[in-house]
PDB file of C-alpha atoms in Angstrom:
ATOM      1  CA  UNK A   1     -21.651  40.080  24.066  1.00  0.00           C
ATOM      2  CA  UNK A   2     -24.010  37.176  23.180  1.00  0.00           C
ATOM      3  CA  UNK A   3     -23.893  38.099  19.492  1.00  0.00           C
ATOM      4  CA  UNK A   4     -20.098  37.947  19.595  1.00  0.00           C
ATOM      5  CA  UNK A   5     -20.190  34.488  21.207  1.00  0.00           C
ATOM      6  CA  UNK A   6     -22.735  33.241  18.656  1.00  0.00           C
ATOM      7  CA  UNK A   7     -20.584  34.667  15.858  1.00  0.00           C
ATOM      8  CA  UNK A   8     -17.558  32.805  17.160  1.00  0.00           C
ATOM      9  CA  UNK A   9     -19.557  29.576  17.441  1.00  0.00           C
ATOM     10  CA  UNK A  10     -20.840  29.963  13.872  1.00  0.00           C
ATOM     11  CA  UNK A  11     -17.295  30.611  12.659  1.00  0.00           C
ATOM     12  CA  UNK A  12     -16.012  27.494  14.384  1.00  0.00           C
ATOM     13  CA  UNK A  13     -18.822  25.391  12.920  1.00  0.00           C
ATOM     14  CA  UNK A  14     -18.230  26.718   9.416  1.00  0.00           C
ATOM     15  CA  UNK A  15     -14.487  26.204   9.689  1.00  0.00           C
ATOM     16  CA  UNK A  16     -14.950  22.621  10.787  1.00  0.00           C
ATOM     17  CA  UNK A  17     -17.279  21.629   7.939  1.00  0.00           C
ATOM     18  CA  UNK A  18     -14.719  19.293   6.411  1.00  0.00           C
ATOM     19  CA  UNK A  19     -14.310  17.482   9.715  1.00  0.00           C
ATOM     20  CA  UNK A  20     -18.026  16.715   9.716  1.00  0.00           C
ATOM     21  CA  UNK A  21     -18.223  15.918   5.980  1.00  0.00           C
ATOM     22  CA  UNK A  22     -19.466  12.398   6.616  1.00  0.00           C
ATOM     23  CA  UNK A  23     -22.334  13.446   8.899  1.00  0.00           C
ATOM     24  CA  UNK A  24     -25.865  13.415   7.651  1.00  0.00           C
ATOM     25  CA  UNK A  25     -27.980  16.544   7.472  1.00  0.00           C
ATOM     26  CA  UNK A  26     -30.036  15.491  10.483  1.00  0.00           C
ATOM     27  CA  UNK A  27     -26.969  14.755  12.598  1.00  0.00           C
ATOM     28  CA  UNK A  28     -25.395  18.043  11.546  1.00  0.00           C
ATOM     29  CA  UNK A  29     -28.501  20.047  12.363  1.00  0.00           C
ATOM     30  CA  UNK A  30     -28.992  18.402  15.757  1.00  0.00           C
ATOM     31  CA  UNK A  31     -25.327  18.766  16.698  1.00  0.00           C
ATOM     32  CA  UNK A  32     -25.262  22.362  15.532  1.00  0.00           C
ATOM     33  CA  UNK A  33     -28.401  23.211  17.473  1.00  0.00           C
ATOM     34  CA  UNK A  34     -27.032  21.628  20.654  1.00  0.00           C
ATOM     35  CA  UNK A  35     -23.718  23.456  20.352  1.00  0.00           C
ATOM     36  CA  UNK A  36     -25.482  26.714  19.554  1.00  0.00           C
ATOM     37  CA  UNK A  37     -27.806  26.340  22.544  1.00  0.00           C
ATOM     38  CA  UNK A  38     -24.878  25.790  24.898  1.00  0.00           C
ATOM     39  CA  UNK A  39     -22.984  28.791  23.577  1.00  0.00           C
ATOM     40  CA  UNK A  40     -25.758  31.241  22.757  1.00  0.00           C
ATOM     41  CA  UNK A  41     -29.075  30.101  24.203  1.00  0.00           C
ATOM     42  CA  UNK A  42     -32.186  29.970  21.980  1.00  0.00           C
ATOM     43  CA  UNK A  43     -30.735  32.218  19.282  1.00  0.00           C
ATOM     44  CA  UNK A  44     -27.562  30.146  19.251  1.00  0.00           C
ATOM     45  CA  UNK A  45     -29.631  26.971  18.909  1.00  0.00           C
ATOM     46  CA  UNK A  46     -31.407  28.347  15.831  1.00  0.00           C
ATOM     47  CA  UNK A  47     -28.195  29.532  14.183  1.00  0.00           C
ATOM     48  CA  UNK A  48     -26.341  26.347  15.139  1.00  0.00           C
ATOM     49  CA  UNK A  49     -29.092  24.175  13.716  1.00  0.00           C
ATOM     50  CA  UNK A  50     -28.969  25.964  10.377  1.00  0.00           C
ATOM     51  CA  UNK A  51     -25.170  25.920  10.166  1.00  0.00           C
ATOM     52  CA  UNK A  52     -25.029  22.295  11.300  1.00  0.00           C
ATOM     53  CA  UNK A  53     -27.617  21.307   8.715  1.00  0.00           C
ATOM     54  CA  UNK A  54     -25.596  22.936   5.960  1.00  0.00           C
ATOM     55  CA  UNK A  55     -22.388  21.316   7.217  1.00  0.00           C
ATOM     56  CA  UNK A  56     -24.124  17.943   7.347  1.00  0.00           C
ATOM     57  CA  UNK A  57     -25.681  18.145   3.881  1.00  0.00           C
ATOM     58  CA  UNK A  58     -22.565  16.777   2.196  1.00  0.00           C
ATOM     59  CA  UNK A  59     -23.240  13.555   0.323  1.00  0.00           C
ATOM     60  CA  UNK A  60     -22.614  10.462   2.418  1.00  0.00           C
ATOM     61  CA  UNK A  61     -19.645   8.340   1.375  1.00  0.00           C
ATOM     62  CA  UNK A  62     -20.363   5.647  -1.214  1.00  0.00           C
ATOM     63  CA  UNK A  63     -20.799   2.000  -0.197  1.00  0.00           C
ATOM     64  CA  UNK A  64     -17.670  -0.152  -0.017  1.00  0.00           C
ATOM     65  CA  UNK A  65     -18.620  -2.156  -3.119  1.00  0.00           C
ATOM     66  CA  UNK A  66     -18.564   1.087  -5.167  1.00  0.00           C
ATOM     67  CA  UNK A  67     -15.134   2.006  -3.773  1.00  0.00           C
ATOM     68  CA  UNK A  68     -13.842  -1.499  -4.546  1.00  0.00           C
ATOM     69  CA  UNK A  69     -15.232  -1.340  -8.096  1.00  0.00           C
ATOM     70  CA  UNK A  70     -13.481   1.985  -8.749  1.00  0.00           C
ATOM     71  CA  UNK A  71     -10.223   0.739  -7.225  1.00  0.00           C
ATOM     72  CA  UNK A  72     -10.255  -2.308  -9.512  1.00  0.00           C
ATOM     73  CA  UNK A  73     -11.425  -0.550 -12.686  1.00  0.00           C
ATOM     74  CA  UNK A  74      -8.860  -0.675 -15.481  1.00  0.00           C
ATOM     75  CA  UNK A  75      -6.827   2.462 -16.067  1.00  0.00           C
ATOM     76  CA  UNK A  76      -7.702   4.108 -19.392  1.00  0.00           C
ATOM     77  CA  UNK A  77      -5.058   4.079 -22.104  1.00  0.00           C
ATOM     78  CA  UNK A  78      -5.204   7.866 -22.421  1.00  0.00           C
ATOM     79  CA  UNK A  79      -4.250   9.867 -19.322  1.00  0.00           C
ATOM     80  CA  UNK A  80      -6.694  12.628 -18.286  1.00  0.00           C
ATOM     81  CA  UNK A  81      -5.081  15.760 -16.852  1.00  0.00           C
ATOM     82  CA  UNK A  82      -6.822  18.962 -15.802  1.00  0.00           C
ATOM     83  CA  UNK A  83      -5.384  22.198 -14.397  1.00  0.00           C
ATOM     84  CA  UNK A  84      -7.979  22.420 -11.646  1.00  0.00           C
ATOM     85  CA  UNK A  85      -7.319  20.584  -8.395  1.00  0.00           C
ATOM     86  CA  UNK A  86      -9.722  17.694  -7.798  1.00  0.00           C
ATOM     87  CA  UNK A  87     -11.636  18.617  -4.637  1.00  0.00           C
ATOM     88  CA  UNK A  88     -14.396  16.762  -2.800  1.00  0.00           C
ATOM     89  CA  UNK A  89     -17.634  18.708  -3.151  1.00  0.00           C
ATOM     90  CA  UNK A  90     -16.596  20.429  -6.380  1.00  0.00           C
ATOM     91  CA  UNK A  91     -17.696  19.296  -9.851  1.00  0.00           C
ATOM     92  CA  UNK A  92     -15.282  17.834 -12.353  1.00  0.00           C
ATOM     93  CA  UNK A  93     -14.709  19.900 -15.504  1.00  0.00           C
ATOM     94  CA  UNK A  94     -17.062  19.093 -18.397  1.00  0.00           C
ATOM     95  CA  UNK A  95     -14.091  17.832 -20.419  1.00  0.00           C
ATOM     96  CA  UNK A  96     -13.648  14.860 -18.061  1.00  0.00           C
ATOM     97  CA  UNK A  97     -15.595  11.748 -19.058  1.00  0.00           C
ATOM     98  CA  UNK A  98     -17.298  10.059 -16.100  1.00  0.00           C
ATOM     99  CA  UNK A  99     -18.183   6.364 -16.238  1.00  0.00           C
ATOM    100  CA  UNK A 100     -21.308   5.085 -14.465  1.00  0.00           C
ATOM    101  CA  UNK A 101     -20.989   2.316 -11.868  1.00  0.00           C
ATOM    102  CA  UNK A 102     -23.013  -0.576 -13.399  1.00  0.00           C
ATOM    103  CA  UNK A 103     -24.410  -1.960 -10.121  1.00  0.00           C
ATOM    104  CA  UNK A 104     -25.120   1.437  -8.532  1.00  0.00           C
ATOM    105  CA  UNK A 105     -26.212   4.186 -10.949  1.00  0.00           C
ATOM    106  CA  UNK A 106     -26.173   6.793  -8.136  1.00  0.00           C
ATOM    107  CA  UNK A 107     -22.388   6.865  -8.621  1.00  0.00           C
ATOM    108  CA  UNK A 108     -19.900   7.277 -11.423  1.00  0.00           C
ATOM    109  CA  UNK A 109     -16.132   7.516 -11.507  1.00  0.00           C
ATOM    110  CA  UNK A 110     -13.251   9.040 -13.391  1.00  0.00           C
ATOM    111  CA  UNK A 111      -9.484   8.854 -13.262  1.00  0.00           C
ATOM    112  CA  UNK A 112      -8.168  12.408 -13.321  1.00  0.00           C
ATOM    113  CA  UNK A 113      -4.599  13.592 -12.673  1.00  0.00           C
ATOM    114  CA  UNK A 114      -3.780   9.963 -11.784  1.00  0.00           C
ATOM    115  CA  UNK A 115      -6.437  10.012  -9.043  1.00  0.00           C
ATOM    116  CA  UNK A 116      -9.492   7.781  -8.975  1.00  0.00           C
ATOM    117  CA  UNK A 117     -12.554   9.792  -7.987  1.00  0.00           C
ATOM    118  CA  UNK A 118     -16.146   8.837  -7.296  1.00  0.00           C
ATOM    119  CA  UNK A 119     -18.689  11.395  -8.467  1.00  0.00           C
ATOM    120  CA  UNK A 120     -22.414  12.050  -8.461  1.00  0.00           C
ATOM    121  CA  UNK A 121     -23.305  11.625 -12.162  1.00  0.00           C
ATOM    122  CA  UNK A 122     -25.963  14.352 -12.437  1.00  0.00           C
ATOM    123  CA  UNK A 123     -23.895  17.156 -10.904  1.00  0.00           C
ATOM    124  CA  UNK A 124     -20.424  15.702 -11.579  1.00  0.00           C
ATOM    125  CA  UNK A 125     -19.651  16.630  -7.964  1.00  0.00           C
ATOM    126  CA  UNK A 126     -16.705  14.734  -6.482  1.00  0.00           C
ATOM    127  CA  UNK A 127     -17.866  12.562  -3.583  1.00  0.00           C
ATOM    128  CA  UNK A 128     -14.602  10.817  -2.750  1.00  0.00           C
ATOM    129  CA  UNK A 129     -11.010  10.764  -3.916  1.00  0.00           C
ATOM    130  CA  UNK A 130      -9.561   7.273  -3.526  1.00  0.00           C
ATOM    131  CA  UNK A 131      -6.023   7.267  -2.208  1.00  0.00           C
TER     132      UNK A 131
END
């Protein structure tokens, strides 16, 4: 019975990863461990801590000055369109040119499918889609 309860708790935590996308790894691990302990005791705490840590390992949102820079960046003359949907946490295709943010080299941006996106330059992983 306890294994079933822990399994349900793990499923709920995994399903809600996007809701906790802006949590840090530490916050995710602590929250997951607490939830797991309530639901499944010591074993639940261990599993919850691991799942919460994974859920919380998403890159924190960029600072507001980076968002503002990307919002105000001029639109390129040539439109970039890709078949793949632009998704937070997924890398942009290699065909998309990303432009570094001059004042914060931890971030870059691209305008793809008429959407402005902030990416991590080394992995090309989408951090935020600006609406």
